Amino acid sequence: MLGTQWIVKTLKEKGITTVFGYPGGQIMPLYDALYDGGIEHVLCRHEQGAAMAAIGYARATGKIGVCIATSGPGATNIITGLADALIDSVPVIAITGQVPTSLIGTDAFQEVDVLGLSLACTKHSYLIDDATQLPNTLQEAFNLANSGRPGPILIDIPKDIQLADHDYQTYLTPTSIKTPSDNAQLNPISPDEIKQAKQMICQAKKPMLYIGGGVGLSGAINELREFMTLTQIPSVSTLKGLGVADLNNPYYLGLIGMHGAKAANLAVQECDLLIALGVRFDDRVTGKLNEFAKHAKVIHVDIDQSEINKLRQTHLGLQGDIKHILPMLNQTVSIDDWHNKIKQLKAQHPTRYDHPGDAIYAPALLKRISERKPANTVITTDVGQHQMWTAQHMSFTHPQNFITSSGLGTMGFGLPAAVGAQMSRPNDMVICVSGDGSFMMNVQELTTIKRKKLPVKIVLIDNQRLGMVRQWQELFFNERYSETNLSDNPDFLMLAKAFDIPGQTISKKSEIEGALDNLFNSKGAYLLHVCIDELENVWPLVPPGAANENMLDKSNKE
């Protein structure tokens, strides 16, 4: 068979039923094979949209997302998506076309060194220069994408190799078709290490759980919640860790970091033992690194050895799968005084929604959406103030229900991610929370929603500003508002109507409930355009270079 037919055959064998992409000259042979190949192809209207739709698909299901692009500009357009997937540990396979092998290195039409470009933003990249490499490369790529710490893989395939006719089965070696390694067996934890960890937990007077995205990636949600219930150790989450913890646990404090809850940040700053689970000690979490949990010993559990001691020196590093390690640490602890302190912090720093005036207060709106949404709704966001308000004020029962660009902070992420999530979970509601700045970055994907008749709901929070940048300009750049005024935005309802998407604009609190009725009762896609005050800020805020206990809010921003 042709190389492209083998690619389609392999995708089907790997359980891939949907791919996202955009055709072009050097990938046309693969598109010809897809024409009647039995895999659903979703035509996104920009290759970046295709990559981010594949991310949304993967994050909403835990499966591998697949995107396809042609050579040159098609391939360069997916690079941002691959970078997003790498930093957020998302398993994605990107297949790109390349000029024929005889033309590589000649500056041929639409030739770009995609392998070289992708090295910094993929877990691994391949350029196939011999057709006989195709079967094993595909198998290895799928194994790598989802084993250990997941990540994106790029496979660049010249056009002549796509068209090469071989009996590819004969080139498939047994070692290449093995399933991903059992993560529990990667680095067995010694009994002495478990004993030391349990001793540290028992001796701690003020322990804290620091929950990251790695817990969800390892499938350790049940194990984590059991650990929380048994130990009653207070806990906080990173942005990508939201949805992992049991929200009913009285000692769960929510989001930590630059825009984290005050109680969460203060508790971590006071703790004497920090149990870090699948985290990176990211700067948006830690604030001033040498002041972060400075009184605490650290136990760091992670599948990726490179993360342990990378930024924060640990007292005990456990490399391995959290799902298998965490049950070994289960025990009862006696920390009544610490529990009382946690309750006191929560009582002293409650979240308030008593906003004056008639204007819509975005945190209160998002809280109300969270209260009314079906339990298994998927929320995607773009990046900016609305993203932080969503993380602060909406509740999630599973990390697959909250899909946001955490590490890269990619504007334009929310809409294509919602496309991918809706394709992967057609029976669940998908709501994209976006901002007027981010929405315009990949607005062309409204066409994808129209073509596939996807019932994606869009909540567009519009302050006619590039809100987060404007907030920083207000606080840290002497109110010099350089290029953050978006008052020339289009008429968003008219724009949506051009794609056959109905909608409504609201600007007053009294309009919220009726608008949410329309949003939740709509059978197809719907745009709720929400106008808010341009001067609203996200609080609290840890200023750059400050320790996490030095949070700003409305009362002390001066």
Coordinates of C-alpha atoms in Angstrom, one line a residue:
M1 CA 0.0 0.0 0.0
L2 CA 1.0 3.7 -0.2
G3 CA 2.6 5.3 2.7
T4 CA -0.5 7.5 3.3
Q5 CA -2.7 4.4 3.4
W6 CA -0.4 2.9 6.1
I7 CA -0.7 6.2 8.1
V8 CA -4.5 6.0 8.0
K9 CA -4.4 2.3 8.9
T10 CA -2.1 3.0 11.9
L11 CA -4.3 5.9 13.1
K12 CA -7.3 3.6 13.1
E13 CA -5.4 0.9 14.9
K14 CA -4.5 3.4 17.6
G15 CA -8.1 4.3 18.1
I16 CA -8.0 7.7 16.4
T17 CA -11.4 8.5 15.1
T18 CA -11.1 12.2 14.6
V19 CA -8.3 14.4 13.3
F20 CA -8.0 18.2 12.8
G21 CA -6.2 19.9 10.0
Y22 CA -5.9 21.9 6.8
P23 CA -4.8 20.6 3.4
G24 CA -2.1 21.9 1.2
G25 CA 0.3 20.9 -1.6
Q26 CA 2.8 18.6 0.2
I27 CA 0.2 16.9 2.4
M28 CA -2.3 16.2 -0.4
P29 CA -1.5 12.5 -0.7
L30 CA -2.5 12.0 2.9
Y31 CA -5.7 13.9 2.4
D32 CA -6.5 11.7 -0.6
A33 CA -6.1 8.7 1.7
L34 CA -8.4 10.3 4.3
Y35 CA -11.1 10.9 1.7
D36 CA -12.5 7.4 2.1
G37 CA -10.2 6.2 4.9
G38 CA -12.9 6.0 7.6
I39 CA -11.5 8.7 9.9
E40 CA -13.5 11.9 10.5
H41 CA -11.5 15.0 9.5
V42 CA -12.4 18.4 11.0
L43 CA -11.4 21.2 8.7
C44 CA -10.2 24.0 11.0
R45 CA -9.7 27.3 9.3
H46 CA -6.1 27.9 10.5
E47 CA -3.5 25.4 11.3
Q48 CA -3.0 26.9 14.7
G49 CA -6.7 26.3 15.3
A50 CA -6.2 22.7 14.2
A51 CA -3.4 22.2 16.7
M52 CA -5.3 23.7 19.6
A53 CA -8.4 21.7 18.6
A54 CA -6.3 18.6 18.9
I55 CA -5.2 19.8 22.4
G56 CA -8.8 20.4 23.4
Y57 CA -9.7 16.9 22.2
A58 CA -6.8 15.3 24.1
R59 CA -7.4 17.2 27.3
A60 CA -11.1 16.6 27.3
T61 CA -10.6 12.8 27.0
G62 CA -7.0 11.8 28.0
K63 CA -6.6 10.4 24.5
I64 CA -4.0 11.5 21.9
G65 CA -5.0 14.4 19.7
V66 CA -3.9 14.5 16.0
C67 CA -3.5 17.5 13.8
I68 CA -2.3 17.6 10.2
A69 CA -0.8 20.4 8.1
T70 CA 1.1 21.0 4.9
S71 CA 4.7 22.1 4.6
G72 CA 6.1 25.6 5.0
P73 CA 3.5 28.0 6.4
G74 CA 1.1 25.2 7.3
A75 CA 3.7 23.6 9.5
T76 CA 5.0 26.9 11.0
N77 CA 1.4 27.8 11.9
I78 CA 1.1 24.7 14.2
I79 CA 4.3 25.5 16.1
T80 CA 2.5 27.6 18.8
G81 CA 0.1 24.8 19.4
L82 CA 2.9 22.3 19.9
A83 CA 4.6 24.7 22.3
D84 CA 1.3 24.9 24.3
A85 CA 1.0 21.1 24.3
L86 CA 4.6 20.7 25.5
I87 CA 4.5 23.0 28.5
D88 CA 1.1 21.6 29.5
S89 CA 2.1 18.0 28.9
V90 CA -0.6 17.2 26.4
P91 CA -0.2 14.1 24.1
V92 CA -0.6 15.3 20.5
I93 CA 0.7 13.9 17.2
A94 CA 1.3 16.5 14.5
I95 CA 1.8 15.2 10.9
T96 CA 3.2 17.6 8.4
G97 CA 3.9 17.3 4.8
Q98 CA 7.4 18.2 3.4
V99 CA 8.8 18.7 0.0
P100 CA 10.1 15.6 -1.8
T101 CA 13.4 14.3 -0.4
S102 CA 15.2 15.2 -3.6
L103 CA 14.3 18.9 -3.0
I104 CA 15.1 19.1 0.7
G105 CA 17.8 21.8 1.3
T106 CA 17.1 23.5 -2.0
D107 CA 14.8 26.3 -0.7
A108 CA 12.0 24.7 -2.7
F109 CA 8.5 26.2 -2.7
Q110 CA 7.0 26.0 0.8
E111 CA 10.1 24.3 2.2
V112 CA 10.9 25.0 5.9
D113 CA 13.2 23.1 8.3
V114 CA 10.2 22.0 10.4
L115 CA 12.3 19.5 12.3
G116 CA 14.7 22.2 13.4
L117 CA 11.8 24.6 14.3
S118 CA 10.0 22.0 16.3
L119 CA 12.9 20.8 18.5
A120 CA 12.3 23.4 21.2
C121 CA 8.5 22.8 21.4
T122 CA 8.0 19.0 21.1
K123 CA 8.8 16.0 23.2
H124 CA 10.3 14.4 20.1
S125 CA 10.4 15.2 16.3
Y126 CA 11.0 13.0 13.3
L127 CA 11.9 13.7 9.6
I128 CA 11.3 10.5 7.7
D129 CA 13.8 10.3 4.9
D130 CA 13.3 6.6 4.0
A131 CA 9.9 5.1 3.5
T132 CA 10.8 1.9 5.3
Q133 CA 11.1 4.0 8.5
L134 CA 7.4 4.9 8.4
P135 CA 5.8 2.0 10.3
N136 CA 8.2 2.0 13.2
T137 CA 8.3 5.8 13.5
L138 CA 4.5 6.0 13.7
Q139 CA 4.4 3.3 16.4
E140 CA 7.2 4.9 18.4
A141 CA 5.6 8.3 18.1
F142 CA 2.3 7.1 19.6
N143 CA 4.2 5.3 22.4
L144 CA 6.3 8.4 23.2
A145 CA 3.3 10.8 23.2
N146 CA 1.5 9.1 26.0
S147 CA 4.2 7.4 28.1
G148 CA 5.9 8.9 31.1
R149 CA 5.3 12.7 31.0
P150 CA 3.0 13.1 28.0
G151 CA 3.8 15.6 25.2
P152 CA 3.6 16.5 21.5
I153 CA 5.3 14.6 18.8
L154 CA 5.9 15.9 15.2
I155 CA 6.3 13.7 12.2
D156 CA 7.5 15.5 9.0
I157 CA 6.9 13.3 6.0
P158 CA 8.2 14.3 2.5
K159 CA 5.6 14.0 -0.3
D160 CA 7.5 11.2 -2.2
I161 CA 7.6 9.0 1.0
Q162 CA 3.8 9.5 1.4
L163 CA 3.4 8.1 -2.1
A164 CA 6.0 5.3 -1.7
D165 CA 4.4 1.9 -2.4
H166 CA 5.7 -0.9 0.0
D167 CA 4.6 -3.9 2.0
Y168 CA 5.0 -1.9 5.2
Q169 CA 4.0 -4.7 7.5
T170 CA 7.4 -6.3 6.7
Y171 CA 9.3 -3.3 8.1
L172 CA 7.4 -3.3 11.4
T173 CA 9.6 -4.6 14.2
P174 CA 8.2 -6.2 17.4
T175 CA 9.9 -3.6 19.6
S176 CA 8.1 -0.7 18.0
I177 CA 4.6 -2.0 18.6
K178 CA 4.8 -2.4 22.3
T179 CA 2.4 -0.4 24.4
P180 CA 3.7 2.5 26.5
S181 CA 5.7 1.5 29.5
D182 CA 3.8 0.9 32.8
N183 CA 4.7 4.1 34.6
A184 CA 4.8 2.3 37.9
Q185 CA 7.8 0.3 36.7
L186 CA 9.9 3.2 35.4
N187 CA 11.7 3.9 38.7
P188 CA 10.5 1.7 41.6
I189 CA 10.4 3.6 44.8
S190 CA 12.4 2.0 47.6
P191 CA 10.8 1.1 51.0
D192 CA 13.2 3.4 52.7
E193 CA 12.0 6.3 50.6
I194 CA 8.4 5.5 51.5
K195 CA 9.3 5.2 55.2
Q196 CA 11.1 8.5 55.1
A197 CA 8.1 10.2 53.4
K198 CA 5.7 8.8 56.0
Q199 CA 7.9 9.9 58.8
M200 CA 8.1 13.5 57.4
I201 CA 4.3 13.6 57.1
C202 CA 3.8 12.3 60.7
Q203 CA 6.3 14.7 62.1
A204 CA 4.8 17.8 60.3
K205 CA 2.6 20.2 62.3
K206 CA 1.5 22.2 59.4
P207 CA 1.6 20.1 56.2
M208 CA 0.1 21.2 52.8
L209 CA -0.7 19.4 49.6
Y210 CA 0.4 21.3 46.5
I211 CA -1.6 19.7 43.6
G212 CA -0.5 20.1 40.0
G213 CA -1.6 18.9 36.6
G214 CA 0.5 15.8 36.9
V215 CA -2.1 14.3 39.3
G216 CA -4.8 14.3 36.6
L217 CA -2.4 13.1 33.9
S218 CA -1.5 10.1 36.0
G219 CA -5.1 9.2 36.5
A220 CA -4.6 9.6 40.2
I221 CA -7.7 11.6 41.0
N222 CA -9.3 8.9 43.2
E223 CA -6.1 8.2 44.9
L224 CA -5.6 11.9 45.7
R225 CA -9.1 12.3 47.0
E226 CA -8.7 9.2 49.2
F227 CA -5.4 10.6 50.5
M228 CA -7.1 14.0 51.3
T229 CA -10.0 12.2 53.1
L230 CA -7.8 10.0 55.2
T231 CA -5.1 12.5 56.1
Q232 CA -7.2 15.6 56.1
I233 CA -4.0 17.5 55.1
P234 CA -5.0 21.0 53.7
S235 CA -4.5 21.4 50.0
V236 CA -4.1 24.0 47.2
S237 CA -4.1 23.6 43.4
T238 CA -2.2 25.1 40.5
L239 CA -4.2 26.4 37.5
K240 CA -3.8 23.0 35.7
G241 CA -4.5 21.1 38.9
L242 CA -8.0 22.5 39.2
G243 CA -10.7 19.8 39.1
V244 CA -8.5 17.2 40.9
A245 CA -9.3 17.9 44.5
D246 CA -12.5 17.0 46.3
L247 CA -14.3 20.4 46.5
N248 CA -16.3 19.2 49.5
N249 CA -13.1 18.7 51.6
P250 CA -13.2 21.4 54.3
Y251 CA -9.5 21.9 54.1
Y252 CA -9.2 22.5 50.4
L253 CA -8.3 26.2 49.8
G254 CA -8.4 26.5 46.0
L255 CA -6.1 28.2 43.6
I256 CA -2.5 29.2 44.6
G257 CA -0.2 31.7 43.1
M258 CA -0.2 35.2 41.5
H259 CA -4.1 35.3 41.4
G260 CA -4.6 32.6 44.0
A261 CA -7.0 32.7 46.9
K262 CA -5.6 34.7 49.9
A263 CA -6.1 31.8 52.3
A264 CA -4.4 29.4 49.9
N265 CA -1.3 31.6 49.5
L266 CA -1.0 32.4 53.2
A267 CA -1.4 28.8 54.3
V268 CA 1.4 27.6 52.0
Q269 CA 3.6 30.4 53.2
E270 CA 3.1 29.2 56.8
C271 CA 3.4 25.4 56.3
D272 CA 6.3 23.3 57.5
L273 CA 5.9 20.5 55.0
L274 CA 5.0 20.9 51.3
I275 CA 3.9 17.7 49.5
A276 CA 4.3 18.7 45.9
L277 CA 2.4 16.4 43.5
G278 CA 3.0 16.7 39.7
V279 CA 4.0 20.3 39.8
R280 CA 6.7 22.5 38.2
F281 CA 7.2 25.2 40.9
D282 CA 6.2 27.6 38.2
D283 CA 7.0 31.3 38.7
R284 CA 3.2 32.2 38.5
V285 CA 2.7 29.9 41.5
T286 CA 5.7 30.6 43.7
G287 CA 6.1 34.3 43.4
K288 CA 9.6 35.2 44.8
L289 CA 11.0 31.7 44.7
N290 CA 13.4 31.9 47.7
E291 CA 10.5 33.2 49.8
F292 CA 8.0 30.5 48.7
A293 CA 7.0 28.2 51.6
K294 CA 10.3 29.1 53.1
H295 CA 9.7 27.3 56.4
A296 CA 8.8 24.1 54.7
K297 CA 10.5 20.8 54.0
V298 CA 9.6 19.6 50.5
I299 CA 8.5 16.1 49.3
H300 CA 8.2 16.3 45.5
V301 CA 6.5 13.5 43.6
D302 CA 6.8 13.6 39.8
I303 CA 7.1 11.3 36.8
D304 CA 9.7 13.6 35.3
Q305 CA 13.1 13.5 37.0
S306 CA 14.1 16.8 35.4
E307 CA 11.5 18.6 37.5
I308 CA 12.8 17.4 40.8
N309 CA 15.3 19.9 42.2
K310 CA 15.0 22.0 39.1
L311 CA 13.7 25.2 40.9
R312 CA 13.2 24.2 44.5
Q313 CA 15.5 21.9 46.4
T314 CA 13.6 19.0 47.8
H315 CA 14.2 17.1 51.0
L316 CA 12.8 14.0 49.4
G317 CA 12.3 13.5 45.7
L318 CA 10.2 10.6 44.6
Q319 CA 10.3 10.0 40.8
G320 CA 7.5 7.9 39.6
D321 CA 3.8 7.7 38.9
I322 CA 1.7 9.5 41.5
K323 CA -1.1 7.0 41.0
H324 CA 1.1 4.3 42.4
I325 CA 3.1 6.3 44.9
L326 CA 0.3 8.2 46.7
P327 CA -1.5 5.1 48.2
M328 CA 1.8 4.1 49.8
L329 CA 1.8 7.3 51.8
N330 CA -1.7 6.9 53.2
Q331 CA -1.9 7.3 57.0
T332 CA -3.7 9.2 59.7
V333 CA -2.2 12.4 61.1
S334 CA -3.0 14.6 64.1
I335 CA -2.9 18.3 63.1
D336 CA -5.9 19.8 64.9
D337 CA -4.2 23.1 65.6
W338 CA -3.4 23.4 61.9
H339 CA -7.0 22.6 60.9
N340 CA -8.2 25.4 63.2
K341 CA -5.7 27.8 61.5
I342 CA -7.0 26.8 58.1
K343 CA -10.6 27.4 59.1
Q344 CA -9.5 30.8 60.5
L345 CA -7.8 31.8 57.2
K346 CA -10.8 30.8 55.2
A347 CA -13.1 32.8 57.5
Q348 CA -10.8 35.9 57.4
H349 CA -10.5 35.9 53.6
P350 CA -13.8 34.9 52.0
T351 CA -14.6 35.5 48.4
R352 CA -17.0 38.4 48.1
Y353 CA -19.6 39.0 45.3
D354 CA -21.3 42.1 46.8
H355 CA -20.3 44.4 43.9
P356 CA -22.0 47.9 43.9
G357 CA -24.0 49.3 41.0
D358 CA -25.9 47.9 38.1
A359 CA -23.0 46.8 36.0
I360 CA -22.1 43.2 35.6
Y361 CA -19.4 41.9 37.9
A362 CA -17.6 39.1 35.9
P363 CA -16.7 37.0 39.0
A364 CA -20.3 36.9 40.1
L365 CA -21.5 36.1 36.5
L366 CA -19.0 33.2 36.2
K367 CA -19.9 31.9 39.6
R368 CA -23.6 31.8 38.5
I369 CA -22.7 30.0 35.3
S370 CA -20.8 27.5 37.4
E371 CA -23.8 26.9 39.6
R372 CA -26.2 26.4 36.7
K373 CA -24.1 24.4 34.3
P374 CA -24.6 20.6 33.9
A375 CA -22.3 18.7 36.2
N376 CA -20.1 17.3 33.4
T377 CA -19.8 20.6 31.4
V378 CA -16.4 21.3 29.8
I379 CA -15.2 24.9 30.3
T380 CA -12.5 26.2 27.9
T381 CA -10.9 29.6 28.3
D382 CA -8.7 32.0 26.4
V383 CA -6.0 33.9 28.3
G384 CA -6.3 37.1 30.4
Q385 CA -8.5 38.5 33.1
H386 CA -11.5 36.2 32.2
Q387 CA -9.2 33.2 32.5
M388 CA -8.2 34.1 36.0
W389 CA -11.8 34.9 37.0
T390 CA -12.9 31.6 35.7
A391 CA -10.2 29.8 37.7
Q392 CA -11.1 31.7 40.8
H393 CA -14.9 31.6 40.7
M394 CA -16.0 28.5 38.8
S395 CA -15.9 24.9 40.2
F396 CA -14.7 21.8 38.4
T397 CA -15.2 18.2 39.4
H398 CA -12.6 16.8 37.0
P399 CA -9.5 18.3 35.3
Q400 CA -10.8 17.2 31.9
N401 CA -13.7 19.7 32.5
F402 CA -11.4 22.7 32.6
I403 CA -9.2 23.3 29.6
T404 CA -7.1 26.4 29.6
S405 CA -3.6 27.4 28.3
S406 CA -1.7 27.2 31.6
G407 CA 2.0 27.3 31.0
L408 CA 2.2 29.1 27.6
G409 CA -0.7 31.5 28.1
T410 CA -1.8 31.4 24.5
M411 CA -4.4 33.9 23.5
G412 CA -6.8 32.4 20.9
F413 CA -6.7 29.1 22.6
G414 CA -10.3 28.9 23.9
L415 CA -12.4 28.7 20.8
P416 CA -10.4 25.9 18.9
A417 CA -10.0 24.0 22.2
A418 CA -13.8 24.1 22.6
V419 CA -14.1 22.7 19.1
G420 CA -11.8 19.8 20.0
A421 CA -13.6 19.2 23.3
Q422 CA -17.0 19.2 21.7
M423 CA -15.9 16.8 19.0
S424 CA -14.6 14.4 21.6
R425 CA -17.6 14.7 24.0
P426 CA -20.6 15.4 21.8
N427 CA -23.1 14.6 24.6
D428 CA -21.6 17.1 27.1
M429 CA -22.0 20.8 27.1
V430 CA -19.0 22.8 26.2
I431 CA -18.7 26.5 27.1
C432 CA -15.9 28.7 25.9
V433 CA -15.2 31.7 28.2
S434 CA -13.3 34.3 26.2
G435 CA -12.3 37.9 26.2
D436 CA -12.6 40.4 23.4
G437 CA -8.9 40.4 22.8
S438 CA -8.4 36.7 22.7
F439 CA -11.6 36.0 20.8
M440 CA -10.3 37.8 17.7
M441 CA -7.1 35.7 17.6
N442 CA -8.8 32.6 16.2
V443 CA -12.3 33.9 15.4
Q444 CA -12.2 32.0 12.1
E445 CA -13.0 28.8 14.0
L446 CA -16.6 30.0 14.2
T447 CA -16.7 28.6 10.6
T448 CA -15.7 25.2 12.0
I449 CA -18.4 25.4 14.6
K450 CA -20.9 26.2 11.8
R451 CA -19.7 23.5 9.4
K452 CA -19.8 20.7 12.1
K453 CA -23.0 22.1 13.7
L454 CA -21.3 22.1 17.1
P455 CA -23.4 23.3 20.0
V456 CA -20.5 25.3 21.6
K457 CA -21.6 28.0 24.0
I458 CA -19.5 31.2 24.0
V459 CA -19.4 33.6 26.9
L460 CA -17.5 36.6 25.6
I461 CA -16.5 39.0 28.4
D462 CA -15.9 42.3 26.7
N463 CA -14.2 45.3 28.4
Q464 CA -13.0 46.8 25.2
R465 CA -9.5 46.5 26.5
L466 CA -6.6 44.0 26.5
G467 CA -7.6 43.6 30.1
M468 CA -4.7 41.9 31.9
V469 CA -2.1 44.0 30.1
R470 CA -4.1 47.2 30.9
Q471 CA -4.3 46.1 34.6
W472 CA -0.5 45.8 34.7
Q473 CA -0.1 49.1 32.9
E474 CA -2.3 50.7 35.6
L475 CA -0.4 49.1 38.5
F476 CA 3.2 49.0 37.3
F477 CA 3.6 51.3 34.4
N478 CA 2.1 54.6 35.7
E479 CA -1.2 54.2 33.8
R480 CA 0.5 54.6 30.5
Y481 CA -2.0 52.6 28.5
S482 CA 0.0 51.6 25.4
E483 CA -1.9 49.7 22.7
T484 CA -4.5 48.1 25.0
N485 CA -7.6 50.1 23.9
L486 CA -9.9 47.8 21.9
S487 CA -12.8 50.1 21.6
D488 CA -12.9 49.6 17.9
N489 CA -14.0 46.0 18.3
P490 CA -16.5 44.7 15.8
D491 CA -20.2 44.2 16.6
F492 CA -19.8 40.7 18.0
L493 CA -23.4 39.7 17.6
M494 CA -23.3 40.7 14.0
L495 CA -20.1 38.8 13.6
A496 CA -21.6 35.6 15.1
K497 CA -24.7 36.0 13.0
A498 CA -22.5 35.9 9.9
F499 CA -21.7 32.3 11.0
D500 CA -25.4 31.5 11.7
I501 CA -24.7 31.7 15.5
P502 CA -27.5 33.5 17.5
G503 CA -26.7 35.5 20.6
Q504 CA -27.4 38.3 23.0
T505 CA -25.7 41.3 24.5
I506 CA -26.1 42.1 28.2
S507 CA -24.6 44.9 30.4
K508 CA -26.7 44.9 33.6
K509 CA -26.9 42.5 36.5
S510 CA -30.7 42.3 36.1
E511 CA -30.2 40.7 32.6
I512 CA -28.1 37.8 33.7
E513 CA -30.6 35.2 34.7
G514 CA -32.7 35.6 31.5
A515 CA -29.5 35.5 29.4
L516 CA -28.3 32.4 31.0
D517 CA -31.7 30.8 30.4
N518 CA -31.2 31.5 26.7
L519 CA -27.6 30.3 26.7
F520 CA -28.4 27.0 28.5
N521 CA -31.6 26.3 26.5
S522 CA -30.1 26.9 23.1
K523 CA -29.9 23.7 21.1
G524 CA -27.0 24.8 18.9
A525 CA -24.1 27.2 19.3
Y526 CA -24.8 30.5 21.1
L527 CA -22.9 33.7 21.9
L528 CA -23.5 35.6 25.1
H529 CA -21.8 38.9 24.8
V530 CA -21.2 40.4 28.2
C531 CA -20.2 44.1 28.5
I532 CA -18.2 44.9 31.7
D533 CA -16.4 47.9 33.1
E534 CA -13.1 48.5 31.5
L535 CA -11.4 49.3 34.8
E536 CA -12.3 46.0 36.6
N537 CA -9.2 44.2 37.8
V538 CA -8.4 40.7 38.9
W539 CA -7.8 40.5 42.7
P540 CA -5.8 39.4 44.6
L541 CA -2.6 39.9 42.7
V542 CA 1.0 39.0 43.8
P543 CA 3.1 41.7 42.2
P544 CA 6.1 40.6 40.2
G545 CA 9.1 39.9 42.3
A546 CA 7.1 39.8 45.5
A547 CA 6.5 36.9 48.0
N548 CA 3.1 35.3 47.9
E549 CA 2.0 36.7 51.2
N550 CA 2.3 40.3 49.8
M551 CA -0.9 40.2 47.8
L552 CA -2.5 43.3 46.4
D553 CA -6.3 43.8 46.4
K554 CA -8.6 46.8 45.9
S555 CA -7.9 48.0 49.4
N556 CA -4.1 48.1 49.3
K557 CA -3.2 48.6 45.6
E558 CA -2.0 52.1 46.2

